CSV table of C-alpha atoms in Angstrom, one decimal:
chain,number,residue,atom,x,y,z
A,1,MET,CA,41.2,62.8,60.5
A,2,LEU,CA,41.0,62.9,64.5
A,3,ARG,CA,37.7,61.1,63.9
A,4,THR,CA,39.5,59.0,61.8
A,5,LYS,CA,42.5,57.9,64.5
A,6,ALA,CA,39.7,57.8,67.3
A,7,LEU,CA,37.5,55.5,65.9
A,8,ARG,CA,40.6,53.1,65.2
A,9,LYS,CA,41.3,53.5,68.8
A,10,ILE,CA,38.0,52.6,70.1
A,11,PHE,CA,38.2,49.4,67.6
A,12,VAL,CA,41.4,48.3,68.7
A,13,THR,CA,40.8,48.9,72.5
A,14,THR,CA,37.1,47.0,71.9
A,15,LEU,CA,39.1,44.3,70.0
A,16,SER,CA,41.3,43.9,72.9
A,17,LEU,CA,38.6,43.2,75.0
A,18,PHE,CA,36.8,40.9,73.4
A,19,ILE,CA,40.0,38.9,72.6
A,20,LEU,CA,40.6,39.4,76.4
A,21,LEU,CA,37.0,38.1,77.7
A,22,PHE,CA,37.6,35.5,74.9
A,23,VAL,CA,40.7,33.6,76.5
A,24,VAL,CA,39.5,34.9,80.4
A,25,THR,CA,36.3,32.8,79.3
A,26,ILE,CA,38.3,29.3,77.9
A,27,THR,CA,40.3,29.2,80.9
A,28,SER,CA,37.7,29.1,83.0
A,29,ARG,CA,35.9,26.3,81.1
A,30,GLU,CA,39.2,24.8,81.4
A,31,ASN,CA,40.0,25.1,84.8
A,32,VAL,CA,35.8,23.5,85.6
A,33,SER,CA,36.8,20.8,83.3
A,34,VAL,CA,40.0,20.2,85.5
A,35,LEU,CA,38.5,20.6,88.5
A,36,LYS,CA,35.8,18.1,87.8
A,37,THR,CA,37.9,15.6,86.3
A,38,ASN,CA,40.1,16.0,89.7
A,39,LEU,CA,36.7,15.0,91.7
A,40,GLU,CA,36.0,12.5,89.7
A,41,ILE,CA,38.9,10.5,90.5
A,42,VAL,CA,38.9,11.0,94.2
A,43,ASN,CA,35.6,9.5,94.1
A,44,LEU,CA,36.8,6.8,92.0
A,45,GLU,CA,40.0,6.5,94.6
A,46,ASN,CA,37.7,6.2,97.7
A,47,ASN,CA,36.1,3.3,96.6
A,48,VAL,CA,39.5,1.6,95.6
A,49,HIS,CA,40.4,-1.4,97.5
A,50,SER,CA,42.8,-4.3,97.3
A,51,ILE,CA,42.8,-7.5,96.3
A,52,TYR,CA,45.4,-10.5,96.1
A,53,LEU,CA,45.5,-12.8,92.8
A,54,LEU,CA,48.1,-15.0,91.4
A,55,ASN,CA,50.9,-14.4,89.1
A,56,ASP,CA,52.4,-17.0,86.8
A,57,ARG,CA,54.9,-18.4,89.2
A,58,GLY,CA,52.7,-19.1,91.8
A,59,LEU,CA,53.1,-16.0,94.0
A,60,LEU,CA,50.0,-13.4,95.5
A,61,VAL,CA,50.4,-10.3,93.9
A,62,ARG,CA,48.8,-7.0,95.7
A,63,SER,CA,46.4,-5.9,93.1
A,64,LYS,CA,43.3,-3.3,93.0
A,65,ILE,CA,39.6,-3.4,92.6
A,66,LEU,CA,36.8,-0.9,92.2
A,67,LEU,CA,34.1,-1.3,94.9
A,68,GLU,CA,30.6,0.2,94.2
A,69,ASP,CA,29.2,1.8,97.3
A,70,SER,CA,27.4,-0.5,98.9
A,71,SER,CA,26.6,-2.4,102.4
A,72,GLU,CA,29.9,-4.4,104.9
A,73,LYS,CA,28.9,-7.5,102.8
A,74,GLU,CA,28.3,-6.4,99.6
A,75,GLU,CA,31.5,-5.3,99.5
A,76,ILE,CA,33.4,-8.7,100.6
A,77,ALA,CA,30.9,-10.9,98.6
A,78,ALA,CA,32.5,-8.5,95.5
A,79,ILE,CA,36.1,-9.2,96.5
A,80,ILE,CA,35.4,-13.2,96.8
A,81,ALA,CA,33.6,-12.8,93.6
A,82,ASN,CA,37.0,-11.9,91.8
A,83,LEU,CA,38.8,-14.4,93.6
A,84,THR,CA,37.0,-16.9,92.0
A,85,ILE,CA,37.9,-18.0,88.6
A,86,GLY,CA,35.6,-17.1,85.8
A,87,ASN,CA,33.6,-14.6,87.9
A,88,SER,CA,35.4,-11.7,86.6
A,89,ASN,CA,36.5,-10.1,83.1
A,90,VAL,CA,37.9,-7.0,85.1
A,91,LEU,CA,41.2,-8.7,86.3
A,92,PRO,CA,44.9,-6.8,85.0
A,93,ASP,CA,46.8,-8.7,82.7
A,94,GLY,CA,49.3,-11.5,84.1
A,95,LEU,CA,47.0,-11.9,87.6
A,96,LYS,CA,44.5,-14.5,87.9
A,97,ALA,CA,41.8,-15.3,90.5
A,98,ILE,CA,42.7,-18.0,92.6
A,99,ILE,CA,38.9,-19.6,94.2
A,100,PRO,CA,38.1,-22.7,92.1
A,101,LYS,CA,35.4,-22.5,89.4
A,102,ASN,CA,31.9,-22.1,90.1
A,103,THR,CA,32.7,-21.8,93.6
A,104,VAL,CA,29.9,-20.0,95.3
A,105,ILE,CA,29.6,-17.6,98.9
A,106,LYS,CA,26.4,-19.0,100.6
A,107,GLU,CA,26.6,-16.8,103.9
A,108,ILE,CA,28.5,-13.4,104.9
A,109,ILE,CA,28.4,-13.2,108.9
A,110,VAL,CA,30.2,-10.0,110.4
A,111,GLY,CA,30.2,-9.5,114.0
A,112,ASN,CA,32.5,-8.8,116.3
A,113,ARG,CA,35.1,-8.0,114.3
A,114,ILE,CA,35.4,-11.4,112.8
A,115,VAL,CA,34.3,-12.4,109.2
A,116,THR,CA,32.9,-15.8,108.3
A,117,LEU,CA,32.1,-16.8,104.9
A,118,ASN,CA,30.1,-19.4,104.6
A,119,PHE,CA,31.3,-21.5,100.9
A,120,SER,CA,29.6,-24.3,98.8
A,121,LYS,CA,31.8,-27.7,98.5
A,122,GLU,CA,33.3,-26.6,94.9
A,123,LEU,CA,35.8,-24.5,97.6
A,124,LEU,CA,37.9,-27.9,97.9
A,125,ASN,CA,38.8,-28.7,94.2
A,126,VAL,CA,41.5,-26.3,95.0
A,127,SER,CA,45.1,-28.2,93.7
A,128,ALA,CA,47.3,-28.9,96.3
A,129,ARG,CA,49.9,-26.1,94.7
A,130,ASP,CA,47.7,-23.8,95.5
A,131,GLU,CA,45.7,-24.1,98.5
A,132,LYS,CA,47.6,-22.3,100.9
A,133,ASN,CA,48.0,-19.6,98.5
A,134,MET,CA,43.7,-19.7,98.0
A,135,VAL,CA,43.3,-19.0,102.4
A,136,ALA,CA,46.0,-16.2,102.3
A,137,SER,CA,44.4,-14.6,99.3
A,138,ILE,CA,41.1,-14.7,101.0
A,139,VAL,CA,42.5,-13.6,104.4
A,140,TYR,CA,44.3,-10.8,103.3
A,141,SER,CA,42.0,-9.2,101.1
A,142,ILE,CA,39.0,-9.1,103.4
A,143,MET,CA,41.2,-8.1,106.3
A,144,ASP,CA,42.8,-5.4,103.9
A,145,LEU,CA,38.8,-4.4,103.6
A,146,GLY,CA,37.9,-3.5,107.0
A,147,ASN,CA,39.0,-3.3,110.6
A,148,TYR,CA,38.5,-7.4,111.4
A,149,GLU,CA,40.6,-9.5,113.9
A,150,GLY,CA,40.3,-12.4,111.8
A,151,ILE,CA,38.2,-14.6,109.2
A,152,SER,CA,36.3,-18.1,109.8
A,153,ILE,CA,36.0,-20.0,106.5
A,154,LEU,CA,33.4,-22.6,106.7
A,155,VAL,CA,32.4,-25.2,103.4
A,156,GLU,CA,28.8,-26.1,103.4
A,157,GLY,CA,28.7,-24.8,106.9
A,158,GLU,CA,31.1,-26.8,108.7
A,159,ASN,CA,34.8,-25.2,109.5
A,160,LEU,CA,37.3,-26.1,107.2
A,161,THR,CA,40.0,-27.5,110.0
A,162,LYS,CA,42.2,-28.5,107.2
A,163,TYR,CA,43.8,-28.4,103.8
A,164,PRO,CA,41.3,-30.3,101.3
A,165,ASN,CA,45.2,-31.5,100.0
A,166,SER,CA,47.6,-31.7,102.1
A,167,LEU,CA,45.3,-31.9,105.6
A,168,GLU,CA,47.3,-29.9,107.1
A,169,GLU,CA,45.3,-28.1,110.0
A,170,ILE,CA,44.1,-24.1,109.8
A,171,PRO,CA,43.1,-22.1,112.5
A,172,LEU,CA,39.2,-21.6,113.5
A,173,ILE,CA,39.8,-17.8,113.3
A,174,ILE,CA,42.7,-17.5,110.9
A,175,ASN,CA,44.4,-13.5,110.3
A,176,LYS,CA,47.4,-12.9,108.7
A,177,ASN,CA,50.1,-14.6,111.0
A,178,ILE,CA,49.3,-17.3,108.2
A,179,GLY,CA,51.8,-15.7,105.9
A,180,ILE,CA,51.5,-15.3,102.7
A,181,ASN,CA,54.4,-16.3,99.6
A,182,THR,CA,55.7,-18.1,102.8
A,183,PHE,CA,60.1,-18.5,102.3
A,184,TYR,CA,62.1,-20.2,104.5
A,185,ASP,CA,65.5,-19.5,105.0
A,186,ILE,CA,66.3,-21.9,108.2
A,187,THR,CA,69.2,-24.2,108.9
A,188,SER,CA,67.9,-24.4,112.4
A,189,ARG,CA,65.4,-24.2,115.3
A,190,ASP,CA,67.2,-22.0,116.8
A,191,ASP,CA,66.4,-17.7,116.6
A,192,ILE,CA,63.8,-18.2,114.3
A,193,ASN,CA,62.3,-14.7,113.1
A,194,LYS,CA,59.4,-14.3,110.8
A,195,VAL,CA,59.2,-11.4,108.9
A,196,VAL,CA,57.0,-9.8,106.0
A,197,ILE,CA,58.6,-7.5,103.4
A,198,TYR,CA,57.3,-6.3,100.9
A,199,TYR,CA,58.7,-6.2,97.4
A,200,LEU,CA,58.0,-5.0,93.7
A,201,GLU,CA,57.0,-7.2,90.7
A,202,ASN,CA,56.5,-5.4,86.8
A,203,ILE,CA,54.1,-7.3,85.3
A,204,ASP,CA,52.9,-5.7,82.0
A,205,ASN,CA,54.7,-2.4,82.5
A,206,ASN,CA,52.8,-2.1,85.7
A,207,LEU,CA,54.6,-2.4,89.1
A,208,TYR,CA,52.6,-4.4,92.2
A,209,TYR,CA,53.7,-5.1,95.9
A,210,VAL,CA,54.2,-8.6,96.6
A,211,PRO,CA,54.4,-9.7,100.3
A,212,VAL,CA,56.4,-12.4,101.4
A,213,THR,CA,56.9,-14.1,104.5
A,214,LYS,CA,60.0,-15.0,105.4
A,215,TYR,CA,61.4,-17.3,108.4
A,216,LEU,CA,64.8,-16.8,109.2
A,217,ASN,CA,67.1,-17.7,111.5
A,218,ASP,CA,67.9,-14.5,113.0
A,219,ASP,CA,67.1,-12.7,116.1
A,220,ARG,CA,67.3,-8.7,115.5
A,221,GLU,CA,64.5,-6.5,115.5
A,222,LYS,CA,62.3,-7.1,112.5
A,223,ILE,CA,63.1,-3.5,111.1
A,224,LYS,CA,66.5,-4.3,110.7
A,225,ILE,CA,65.8,-7.1,109.0
A,226,ILE,CA,63.3,-5.8,106.8
A,227,VAL,CA,66.0,-2.7,105.8
A,228,GLU,CA,69.0,-5.2,105.2
A,229,GLU,CA,66.5,-7.3,102.9
A,230,LEU,CA,65.4,-4.2,100.5
A,231,SER,CA,68.7,-3.0,100.2
A,232,SER,CA,70.2,-6.3,99.4
A,233,SER,CA,71.2,-6.9,96.0
A,234,TYR,CA,70.2,-10.1,96.2
A,235,ILE,CA,66.2,-11.2,96.1
A,236,TYR,CA,65.5,-14.7,96.5
A,237,GLU,CA,63.4,-14.6,93.5
A,238,SER,CA,64.8,-13.1,90.7
A,239,ASN,CA,61.3,-11.2,89.3
A,240,LEU,CA,60.9,-9.3,93.1
A,241,MET,CA,62.8,-6.3,92.9
A,242,SER,CA,63.4,-3.4,95.5
A,243,PHE,CA,64.2,0.4,94.9
A,244,LEU,CA,66.3,0.8,98.1
A,245,ASN,CA,69.4,2.0,97.9
A,246,SER,CA,71.5,-0.4,98.8
A,247,ASN,CA,73.8,2.0,100.7
A,248,THR,CA,70.9,2.9,102.6
A,249,ARG,CA,71.4,2.7,106.7
A,250,LEU,CA,69.1,2.7,109.6
A,251,LEU,CA,70.9,4.7,111.7
A,252,GLU,CA,68.0,4.5,114.5
A,253,TYR,CA,64.4,3.4,115.1
A,254,HIS,CA,62.3,3.5,117.7
A,255,GLU,CA,58.3,3.2,118.8
A,256,GLU,CA,56.4,6.0,120.6
A,257,ASP,CA,52.5,6.4,120.8
A,258,GLY,CA,51.9,4.1,117.7
A,259,VAL,CA,54.2,5.5,115.6
A,260,MET,CA,57.4,4.1,114.5
A,261,TYR,CA,60.2,6.6,114.1
A,262,LEU,CA,63.0,5.1,111.0
A,263,ASN,CA,66.1,7.6,110.6
A,264,PHE,CA,68.2,6.6,107.6
A,265,ASN,CA,71.5,8.2,106.1
A,266,ASP,CA,71.4,10.3,102.4
A,267,TYR,CA,71.3,7.1,100.6
A,268,LEU,CA,67.3,7.1,101.4
A,269,PHE,CA,67.4,9.9,98.9
A,270,ASP,CA,67.6,9.4,94.9
A,271,GLY,CA,69.8,11.0,92.8
A,272,ASN,CA,67.8,13.9,92.2
A,273,ASP,CA,67.2,14.1,96.7
A,274,LYS,CA,64.2,12.6,96.5
A,275,VAL,CA,62.4,9.7,98.0
A,276,LEU,CA,61.3,7.5,95.7
A,277,GLU,CA,57.1,6.3,96.0
A,278,GLU,CA,58.1,2.7,95.6
A,279,VAL,CA,60.8,3.1,98.3
A,280,ILE,CA,58.4,4.4,101.0
A,281,TYR,CA,55.5,2.2,100.1
A,282,SER,CA,57.8,-0.9,100.5
A,283,LEU,CA,59.1,0.4,104.3
A,284,ALA,CA,55.7,1.1,104.9
A,285,TYR,CA,53.8,-1.8,103.6
A,286,SER,CA,56.3,-4.1,105.7
A,287,VAL,CA,56.3,-2.2,109.3
A,288,PHE,CA,52.3,-2.1,109.2
A,289,ASP,CA,52.5,-5.9,108.5
A,290,ASN,CA,55.1,-6.3,111.3
A,291,TYR,CA,54.3,-3.8,114.1
A,292,ASN,CA,51.1,-2.4,115.5
A,293,VAL,CA,51.0,0.6,114.9
A,294,ASP,CA,49.1,3.6,112.6
A,295,MET,CA,51.9,5.5,111.4
A,296,VAL,CA,55.7,5.9,110.1
A,297,MET,CA,57.5,8.4,110.5
A,298,PHE,CA,60.8,9.0,108.1
A,299,GLU,CA,63.6,10.2,109.1
A,300,VAL,CA,66.7,11.3,107.0
A,301,ASN,CA,69.8,12.2,109.3
A,302,SER,CA,67.2,12.9,112.4
A,303,GLU,CA,65.5,15.7,109.8
A,304,VAL,CA,61.9,14.6,109.2
A,305,ILE,CA,61.1,14.3,105.4
A,306,TYR,CA,57.9,12.3,105.5
A,307,TYR,CA,55.5,10.5,107.0
A,308,LEU,CA,52.8,8.3,106.3
A,309,SER,CA,49.7,6.7,108.6
A,310,SER,CA,47.8,3.3,107.8
A,311,ASP,CA,45.2,5.3,106.3
A,312,ASP,CA,47.3,7.1,103.5
A,313,LEU,CA,48.8,4.0,101.8
A,314,PRO,CA,47.3,2.7,98.2
A,315,TYR,CA,44.9,0.2,98.0
């Protein structure tokens, strides 16, 4: 009987060890799989860049494009290709390219932080409605790619000095000062302020950031206008939105050593004592487009809750 009990005990112990080893092995394999997947995602994110596409109402929307590891010029060429009608089958639903079909990029020159783009004559086939959006789309998409000071656009080797239809003049070197999705809310020529504000739009259940350049009769500091506009219940375009609580107040702000400090009241938090990602990014995108700073420091009642550098922004 003792022998039987001993054998039974050995059997049970052996079985238990086998089960334990089996579980550990499975867990280890699962952990390896998860780690590998996460690493792959990170690598993909490193190759994602912003691109500005047209929505159904004629607004340029900040979207994403996956670029392969390649040279600077090849990345620029890939962005232009995706901005050209008929050249891409991977654009998000509800968004479309804006450069006229059959347009070819003949030459790309990068030097002294200026990108020169030489297009074929088909670029001039752009409609009157889309001509300003086309230039803004090219400029914003390329300038978001690298540390560039401006874009020079040529057609068949000649500088594009005027829009093809309106004949309004275009600077030889174009940067983001040209504006995007421009909206005028002015009643006089006095105290005109230009402010870029990033709203959100839901397109096919996906949220996209939409920059709007507003001209206002308002001489206040731009950050005050940004916060007031994003927390307002009224937005000029019905499909655009903001998640910033209407009771949010900017208590204090200052700029120091390339950092913009923003101190808010408690309403920056949502009902769960958290700050929504959409709130942080809308404010940060707006700050970086209006101020020459490298970081935004978010505070609530003078206590730091979050900080974001320009390199941390999602594409």
